[in-house]
Amino acid sequence: MRMRLARKLVSALLAAAVVSLAFIPSVDSHAYAGDLLVPESWRSAHPGPFTIRVTLLVDEEWTALYGPRARGEAAAALDDAAARFENAGIHIELARYETWQSDGDAGSMGELLSAVKDIPPGESDVIVALTAQYHGRIGGISDQDRRHLLVKHHPYRTDLDSFVLAHEMGHALGLDHHHCPHHYCLMSDHDYDPAKHWCPDHLRLLRANAGYFQYAGGTAPPG
């Protein structure tokens, strides 16, 4: 008798679980991955590919660290990050390189980013500032205007510079963390290493937002 009751209870619980699973609402992948910045009507008329022009700034600490190799090391980090956007129809090119007198008294990455924001992008779409100052564990930060990014040098893992740069550029193009369950995704909020790719959700949204700077600037890609 008890065995029959136990079996019936287990069957009922399993049935309830199946029913509850059947009614779990689907999650919009764009809503999960970040913000959809470009309307579908514009995307349909402008399929791309798209180019993002970058002004690359290096501060005095970066220059002191690398000396005559400062520009080459900065450009290599940008190139490595840029390679991760090609499969989304986005080409990132170096439009301008400048040295930047950062604030040696800044107490945080946020304060440094505020100084970067005083520099107008000009004809570039995005300003990427590289600093060799150390301000805690934060590897990079991006501004809400989507046009100013700051990346901290990682002296013991220089390959992380390009990972963080790609991550922050992802934020500029609308991507968010949302505690990405794919630990090897570049938008993971807890570990960039050994992230080298986008998860399917973020890649889908990245492709949708690929023309954001052309859309926001009221221009279309050539051709």
PDB file of C-alpha atoms in Angstrom:
ATOM      1  CA  MET A   1       0.000   0.000   0.000  1.00  0.00           C
ATOM      2  CA  ARG A   2       2.760   2.420   0.985  1.00  0.00           C
ATOM      3  CA  MET A   3       4.733   1.494  -2.140  1.00  0.00           C
ATOM      4  CA  ARG A   4       1.719   2.260  -4.347  1.00  0.00           C
ATOM      5  CA  LEU A   5       1.203   5.621  -2.639  1.00  0.00           C
ATOM      6  CA  ALA A   6       4.891   6.454  -3.013  1.00  0.00           C
ATOM      7  CA  ARG A   7       4.794   5.597  -6.724  1.00  0.00           C
ATOM      8  CA  LYS A   8       1.693   7.727  -7.213  1.00  0.00           C
ATOM      9  CA  LEU A   9       3.353  10.634  -5.389  1.00  0.00           C
ATOM     10  CA  VAL A  10       6.486  10.393  -7.526  1.00  0.00           C
ATOM     11  CA  SER A  11       4.392  10.203 -10.703  1.00  0.00           C
ATOM     12  CA  ALA A  12       2.386  13.239  -9.657  1.00  0.00           C
ATOM     13  CA  LEU A  13       5.543  15.230  -8.906  1.00  0.00           C
ATOM     14  CA  LEU A  14       7.069  14.302 -12.263  1.00  0.00           C
ATOM     15  CA  ALA A  15       3.892  15.269 -14.078  1.00  0.00           C
ATOM     16  CA  ALA A  16       3.833  18.611 -12.269  1.00  0.00           C
ATOM     17  CA  ALA A  17       7.448  19.227 -13.214  1.00  0.00           C
ATOM     18  CA  VAL A  18       6.753  18.507 -16.869  1.00  0.00           C
ATOM     19  CA  VAL A  19       3.737  20.825 -16.844  1.00  0.00           C
ATOM     20  CA  SER A  20       5.723  23.615 -15.172  1.00  0.00           C
ATOM     21  CA  LEU A  21       8.533  23.266 -17.691  1.00  0.00           C
ATOM     22  CA  ALA A  22       6.049  23.449 -20.525  1.00  0.00           C
ATOM     23  CA  PHE A  23       4.885  26.839 -19.278  1.00  0.00           C
ATOM     24  CA  ILE A  24       8.304  28.429 -18.756  1.00  0.00           C
ATOM     25  CA  PRO A  25       8.225  31.573 -20.933  1.00  0.00           C
ATOM     26  CA  SER A  26      10.851  31.895 -23.629  1.00  0.00           C
ATOM     27  CA  VAL A  27      13.511  34.580 -23.134  1.00  0.00           C
ATOM     28  CA  ASP A  28      14.284  37.005 -25.925  1.00  0.00           C
ATOM     29  CA  SER A  29      17.977  36.499 -26.625  1.00  0.00           C
ATOM     30  CA  HIS A  30      18.457  40.203 -27.445  1.00  0.00           C
ATOM     31  CA  ALA A  31      16.942  41.207 -24.117  1.00  0.00           C
ATOM     32  CA  TYR A  32      19.263  38.774 -22.370  1.00  0.00           C
ATOM     33  CA  ALA A  33      22.427  39.799 -24.210  1.00  0.00           C
ATOM     34  CA  GLY A  34      22.005  43.567 -24.016  1.00  0.00           C
ATOM     35  CA  ASP A  35      20.300  46.425 -25.846  1.00  0.00           C
ATOM     36  CA  LEU A  36      19.120  46.373 -29.439  1.00  0.00           C
ATOM     37  CA  LEU A  37      20.389  49.738 -30.683  1.00  0.00           C
ATOM     38  CA  VAL A  38      19.605  49.644 -34.398  1.00  0.00           C
ATOM     39  CA  PRO A  39      16.028  49.264 -35.695  1.00  0.00           C
ATOM     40  CA  GLU A  40      15.370  46.417 -38.092  1.00  0.00           C
ATOM     41  CA  SER A  41      14.176  48.753 -40.830  1.00  0.00           C
ATOM     42  CA  TRP A  42      17.573  50.491 -40.904  1.00  0.00           C
ATOM     43  CA  ARG A  43      19.429  47.177 -40.779  1.00  0.00           C
ATOM     44  CA  SER A  44      17.445  45.877 -43.743  1.00  0.00           C
ATOM     45  CA  ALA A  45      18.402  48.914 -45.809  1.00  0.00           C
ATOM     46  CA  HIS A  46      22.055  48.831 -44.691  1.00  0.00           C
ATOM     47  CA  PRO A  47      23.315  45.244 -44.462  1.00  0.00           C
ATOM     48  CA  GLY A  48      26.973  46.247 -44.009  1.00  0.00           C
ATOM     49  CA  PRO A  49      29.751  45.388 -43.490  1.00  0.00           C
ATOM     50  CA  PHE A  50      30.618  48.279 -41.195  1.00  0.00           C
ATOM     51  CA  THR A  51      33.804  50.015 -40.098  1.00  0.00           C
ATOM     52  CA  ILE A  52      34.456  51.460 -36.644  1.00  0.00           C
ATOM     53  CA  ARG A  53      37.189  54.121 -36.636  1.00  0.00           C
ATOM     54  CA  VAL A  54      39.198  54.242 -33.421  1.00  0.00           C
ATOM     55  CA  THR A  55      41.386  56.910 -31.892  1.00  0.00           C
ATOM     56  CA  LEU A  56      43.948  55.106 -29.755  1.00  0.00           C
ATOM     57  CA  LEU A  57      45.390  56.984 -26.769  1.00  0.00           C
ATOM     58  CA  VAL A  58      48.281  55.795 -24.589  1.00  0.00           C
ATOM     59  CA  ASP A  59      49.189  57.542 -21.361  1.00  0.00           C
ATOM     60  CA  GLU A  60      52.620  58.507 -20.051  1.00  0.00           C
ATOM     61  CA  GLU A  61      52.836  55.341 -17.937  1.00  0.00           C
ATOM     62  CA  TRP A  62      52.244  53.195 -21.029  1.00  0.00           C
ATOM     63  CA  THR A  63      54.871  55.164 -22.944  1.00  0.00           C
ATOM     64  CA  ALA A  64      57.372  54.862 -20.092  1.00  0.00           C
ATOM     65  CA  LEU A  65      56.740  51.114 -19.894  1.00  0.00           C
ATOM     66  CA  TYR A  66      57.212  50.357 -23.593  1.00  0.00           C
ATOM     67  CA  GLY A  67      59.380  53.224 -24.812  1.00  0.00           C
ATOM     68  CA  PRO A  68      59.735  53.169 -28.612  1.00  0.00           C
ATOM     69  CA  ARG A  69      57.483  50.084 -28.751  1.00  0.00           C
ATOM     70  CA  ALA A  70      54.533  51.934 -27.179  1.00  0.00           C
ATOM     71  CA  ARG A  71      52.630  52.475 -30.417  1.00  0.00           C
ATOM     72  CA  GLY A  72      53.295  48.966 -31.718  1.00  0.00           C
ATOM     73  CA  GLU A  73      52.104  47.319 -28.500  1.00  0.00           C
ATOM     74  CA  ALA A  74      48.954  49.449 -28.420  1.00  0.00           C
ATOM     75  CA  ALA A  75      48.183  48.770 -32.086  1.00  0.00           C
ATOM     76  CA  ALA A  76      48.740  45.034 -31.562  1.00  0.00           C
ATOM     77  CA  ALA A  77      46.195  45.005 -28.708  1.00  0.00           C
ATOM     78  CA  LEU A  78      43.679  46.800 -30.923  1.00  0.00           C
ATOM     79  CA  ASP A  79      44.307  44.466 -33.869  1.00  0.00           C
ATOM     80  CA  ASP A  80      43.880  41.379 -31.696  1.00  0.00           C
ATOM     81  CA  ALA A  81      40.617  42.720 -30.300  1.00  0.00           C
ATOM     82  CA  ALA A  82      39.427  43.749 -33.770  1.00  0.00           C
ATOM     83  CA  ALA A  83      39.850  40.217 -35.096  1.00  0.00           C
ATOM     84  CA  ARG A  84      37.060  39.093 -32.768  1.00  0.00           C
ATOM     85  CA  PHE A  85      34.555  41.375 -34.513  1.00  0.00           C
ATOM     86  CA  GLU A  86      35.156  40.324 -38.090  1.00  0.00           C
ATOM     87  CA  ASN A  87      32.644  37.449 -37.996  1.00  0.00           C
ATOM     88  CA  ALA A  88      29.998  39.965 -36.914  1.00  0.00           C
ATOM     89  CA  GLY A  89      30.515  42.078 -40.042  1.00  0.00           C
ATOM     90  CA  ILE A  90      32.506  44.735 -38.169  1.00  0.00           C
ATOM     91  CA  HIS A  91      35.918  46.014 -39.202  1.00  0.00           C
ATOM     92  CA  ILE A  92      37.796  48.053 -36.589  1.00  0.00           C
ATOM     93  CA  GLU A  93      40.508  50.315 -37.917  1.00  0.00           C
ATOM     94  CA  LEU A  94      43.037  52.621 -36.297  1.00  0.00           C
ATOM     95  CA  ALA A  95      42.190  56.147 -37.425  1.00  0.00           C
ATOM     96  CA  ARG A  96      44.474  58.102 -35.099  1.00  0.00           C
ATOM     97  CA  TYR A  97      47.167  57.450 -32.474  1.00  0.00           C
ATOM     98  CA  GLU A  98      48.032  59.958 -29.753  1.00  0.00           C
ATOM     99  CA  THR A  99      49.829  60.131 -26.444  1.00  0.00           C
ATOM    100  CA  TRP A 100      47.707  61.213 -23.527  1.00  0.00           C
ATOM    101  CA  GLN A 101      48.727  62.972 -20.327  1.00  0.00           C
ATOM    102  CA  SER A 102      46.574  61.067 -17.841  1.00  0.00           C
ATOM    103  CA  ASP A 103      45.920  62.198 -14.303  1.00  0.00           C
ATOM    104  CA  GLY A 104      48.548  60.569 -12.090  1.00  0.00           C
ATOM    105  CA  ASP A 105      46.518  61.541  -9.032  1.00  0.00           C
ATOM    106  CA  ALA A 106      43.338  59.787 -10.185  1.00  0.00           C
ATOM    107  CA  GLY A 107      42.008  57.471  -7.532  1.00  0.00           C
ATOM    108  CA  SER A 108      40.033  55.146  -9.744  1.00  0.00           C
ATOM    109  CA  MET A 109      39.384  53.993 -13.294  1.00  0.00           C
ATOM    110  CA  GLY A 110      36.197  56.051 -13.197  1.00  0.00           C
ATOM    111  CA  GLU A 111      38.165  59.248 -12.547  1.00  0.00           C
ATOM    112  CA  LEU A 112      40.539  58.421 -15.378  1.00  0.00           C
ATOM    113  CA  LEU A 113      37.609  57.795 -17.720  1.00  0.00           C
ATOM    114  CA  SER A 114      36.196  61.219 -16.826  1.00  0.00           C
ATOM    115  CA  ALA A 115      39.458  62.734 -18.041  1.00  0.00           C
ATOM    116  CA  VAL A 116      39.264  60.717 -21.271  1.00  0.00           C
ATOM    117  CA  LYS A 117      35.750  62.073 -21.880  1.00  0.00           C
ATOM    118  CA  ASP A 118      37.202  65.578 -22.158  1.00  0.00           C
ATOM    119  CA  ILE A 119      38.844  64.476 -25.409  1.00  0.00           C
ATOM    120  CA  PRO A 120      36.452  64.768 -28.388  1.00  0.00           C
ATOM    121  CA  PRO A 121      36.354  61.767 -30.753  1.00  0.00           C
ATOM    122  CA  GLY A 122      36.624  64.051 -33.787  1.00  0.00           C
ATOM    123  CA  GLU A 123      36.167  61.999 -36.941  1.00  0.00           C
ATOM    124  CA  SER A 124      36.614  58.751 -35.028  1.00  0.00           C
ATOM    125  CA  ASP A 125      33.703  56.721 -33.756  1.00  0.00           C
ATOM    126  CA  VAL A 126      35.348  55.611 -30.523  1.00  0.00           C
ATOM    127  CA  ILE A 127      38.247  56.714 -28.329  1.00  0.00           C
ATOM    128  CA  VAL A 128      40.121  53.844 -26.710  1.00  0.00           C
ATOM    129  CA  ALA A 129      42.527  54.962 -23.984  1.00  0.00           C
ATOM    130  CA  LEU A 130      45.185  52.583 -22.686  1.00  0.00           C
ATOM    131  CA  THR A 131      46.717  53.183 -19.271  1.00  0.00           C
ATOM    132  CA  ALA A 132      49.505  51.475 -17.370  1.00  0.00           C
ATOM    133  CA  GLN A 133      48.302  52.953 -14.090  1.00  0.00           C
ATOM    134  CA  TYR A 134      47.013  50.443 -11.572  1.00  0.00           C
ATOM    135  CA  HIS A 135      43.609  50.987  -9.989  1.00  0.00           C
ATOM    136  CA  GLY A 136      42.491  47.756  -8.366  1.00  0.00           C
ATOM    137  CA  ARG A 137      41.099  44.731 -10.148  1.00  0.00           C
ATOM    138  CA  ILE A 138      38.960  46.552 -12.707  1.00  0.00           C
ATOM    139  CA  GLY A 139      40.447  45.797 -16.111  1.00  0.00           C
ATOM    140  CA  GLY A 140      38.425  48.211 -18.198  1.00  0.00           C
ATOM    141  CA  ILE A 141      35.500  50.585 -18.198  1.00  0.00           C
ATOM    142  CA  SER A 142      33.270  52.149 -20.857  1.00  0.00           C
ATOM    143  CA  ASP A 143      31.203  55.307 -20.750  1.00  0.00           C
ATOM    144  CA  GLN A 144      27.468  55.446 -21.303  1.00  0.00           C
ATOM    145  CA  ASP A 145      28.004  57.625 -24.370  1.00  0.00           C
ATOM    146  CA  ARG A 146      29.466  54.488 -26.065  1.00  0.00           C
ATOM    147  CA  ARG A 147      32.314  56.580 -27.474  1.00  0.00           C
ATOM    148  CA  HIS A 148      34.945  56.531 -24.700  1.00  0.00           C
ATOM    149  CA  LEU A 149      36.625  53.354 -23.431  1.00  0.00           C
ATOM    150  CA  LEU A 150      39.458  52.878 -20.951  1.00  0.00           C
ATOM    151  CA  VAL A 151      41.557  49.722 -20.697  1.00  0.00           C
ATOM    152  CA  LYS A 152      44.169  49.002 -18.020  1.00  0.00           C
ATOM    153  CA  HIS A 153      47.422  47.269 -18.925  1.00  0.00           C
ATOM    154  CA  HIS A 154      47.871  43.779 -17.449  1.00  0.00           C
ATOM    155  CA  PRO A 155      51.626  43.506 -16.849  1.00  0.00           C
ATOM    156  CA  TYR A 156      51.656  39.777 -16.149  1.00  0.00           C
ATOM    157  CA  ARG A 157      49.154  38.792 -18.863  1.00  0.00           C
ATOM    158  CA  THR A 158      49.483  41.214 -21.756  1.00  0.00           C
ATOM    159  CA  ASP A 159      47.088  39.098 -23.845  1.00  0.00           C
ATOM    160  CA  LEU A 160      44.333  40.194 -21.468  1.00  0.00           C
ATOM    161  CA  ASP A 161      44.648  43.766 -22.773  1.00  0.00           C
ATOM    162  CA  SER A 162      43.062  42.768 -26.077  1.00  0.00           C
ATOM    163  CA  PHE A 163      40.423  40.605 -24.364  1.00  0.00           C
ATOM    164  CA  VAL A 164      39.350  43.519 -22.154  1.00  0.00           C
ATOM    165  CA  LEU A 165      39.419  45.914 -25.109  1.00  0.00           C
ATOM    166  CA  ALA A 166      37.076  43.618 -27.049  1.00  0.00           C
ATOM    167  CA  HIS A 167      34.837  43.318 -23.973  1.00  0.00           C
ATOM    168  CA  GLU A 168      34.558  47.097 -23.564  1.00  0.00           C
ATOM    169  CA  MET A 169      33.967  47.579 -27.288  1.00  0.00           C
ATOM    170  CA  GLY A 170      31.165  45.047 -26.901  1.00  0.00           C
ATOM    171  CA  HIS A 171      29.608  47.323 -24.280  1.00  0.00           C
ATOM    172  CA  ALA A 172      29.884  50.250 -26.702  1.00  0.00           C
ATOM    173  CA  LEU A 173      27.854  48.180 -29.175  1.00  0.00           C
ATOM    174  CA  GLY A 174      25.095  47.425 -26.705  1.00  0.00           C
ATOM    175  CA  LEU A 175      26.252  44.129 -25.207  1.00  0.00           C
ATOM    176  CA  ASP A 176      25.774  43.502 -21.508  1.00  0.00           C
ATOM    177  CA  HIS A 177      26.952  40.862 -19.054  1.00  0.00           C
ATOM    178  CA  HIS A 178      23.727  39.566 -17.533  1.00  0.00           C
ATOM    179  CA  HIS A 179      25.909  36.930 -15.867  1.00  0.00           C
ATOM    180  CA  CYS A 180      26.552  35.201 -19.163  1.00  0.00           C
ATOM    181  CA  PRO A 181      26.401  31.435 -18.506  1.00  0.00           C
ATOM    182  CA  HIS A 182      28.970  30.798 -21.240  1.00  0.00           C
ATOM    183  CA  HIS A 183      32.193  31.091 -19.257  1.00  0.00           C
ATOM    184  CA  TYR A 184      34.288  31.395 -22.397  1.00  0.00           C
ATOM    185  CA  CYS A 185      32.316  34.320 -23.796  1.00  0.00           C
ATOM    186  CA  LEU A 186      34.097  37.661 -24.110  1.00  0.00           C
ATOM    187  CA  MET A 187      31.184  39.321 -22.287  1.00  0.00           C
ATOM    188  CA  SER A 188      31.528  37.143 -19.203  1.00  0.00           C
ATOM    189  CA  ASP A 189      31.464  39.447 -16.179  1.00  0.00           C
ATOM    190  CA  HIS A 190      33.802  37.390 -14.034  1.00  0.00           C
ATOM    191  CA  ASP A 191      36.562  35.932 -16.187  1.00  0.00           C
ATOM    192  CA  TYR A 192      37.973  37.024 -19.536  1.00  0.00           C
ATOM    193  CA  ASP A 193      40.548  34.229 -19.564  1.00  0.00           C
ATOM    194  CA  PRO A 194      40.617  32.265 -21.836  1.00  0.00           C
ATOM    195  CA  ALA A 195      37.697  34.024 -23.548  1.00  0.00           C
ATOM    196  CA  LYS A 196      38.322  34.445 -27.260  1.00  0.00           C
ATOM    197  CA  HIS A 197      34.835  34.235 -28.734  1.00  0.00           C
ATOM    198  CA  TRP A 198      31.293  35.534 -28.337  1.00  0.00           C
ATOM    199  CA  CYS A 199      28.556  33.227 -27.139  1.00  0.00           C
ATOM    200  CA  PRO A 200      25.670  32.730 -29.631  1.00  0.00           C
ATOM    201  CA  ASP A 201      23.413  35.260 -27.857  1.00  0.00           C
ATOM    202  CA  HIS A 202      25.999  38.028 -27.845  1.00  0.00           C
ATOM    203  CA  LEU A 203      27.138  37.324 -31.396  1.00  0.00           C
ATOM    204  CA  ARG A 204      23.543  37.566 -32.640  1.00  0.00           C
ATOM    205  CA  LEU A 205      23.071  40.946 -30.946  1.00  0.00           C
ATOM    206  CA  LEU A 206      26.496  42.151 -32.063  1.00  0.00           C
ATOM    207  CA  ARG A 207      25.549  41.490 -35.684  1.00  0.00           C
ATOM    208  CA  ALA A 208      22.268  43.337 -35.187  1.00  0.00           C
ATOM    209  CA  ASN A 209      24.075  46.365 -33.727  1.00  0.00           C
ATOM    210  CA  ALA A 210      27.033  46.283 -36.137  1.00  0.00           C
ATOM    211  CA  GLY A 211      26.010  49.531 -37.852  1.00  0.00           C
ATOM    212  CA  TYR A 212      25.270  51.441 -34.659  1.00  0.00           C
ATOM    213  CA  PHE A 213      27.770  54.264 -35.198  1.00  0.00           C
ATOM    214  CA  GLN A 214      26.615  54.816 -38.772  1.00  0.00           C
ATOM    215  CA  TYR A 215      22.992  54.732 -37.638  1.00  0.00           C
ATOM    216  CA  ALA A 216      23.602  57.095 -34.697  1.00  0.00           C
ATOM    217  CA  GLY A 217      25.615  59.452 -36.894  1.00  0.00           C
ATOM    218  CA  GLY A 218      23.051  59.468 -39.666  1.00  0.00           C
ATOM    219  CA  THR A 219      25.438  57.982 -42.188  1.00  0.00           C
ATOM    220  CA  ALA A 220      25.457  54.752 -44.150  1.00  0.00           C
ATOM    221  CA  PRO A 221      28.443  52.591 -45.055  1.00  0.00           C
ATOM    222  CA  PRO A 222      29.854  53.126 -48.536  1.00  0.00           C
ATOM    223  CA  GLY A 223      28.459  50.942 -51.278  1.00  0.00           C
TER     224      GLY A 223
END
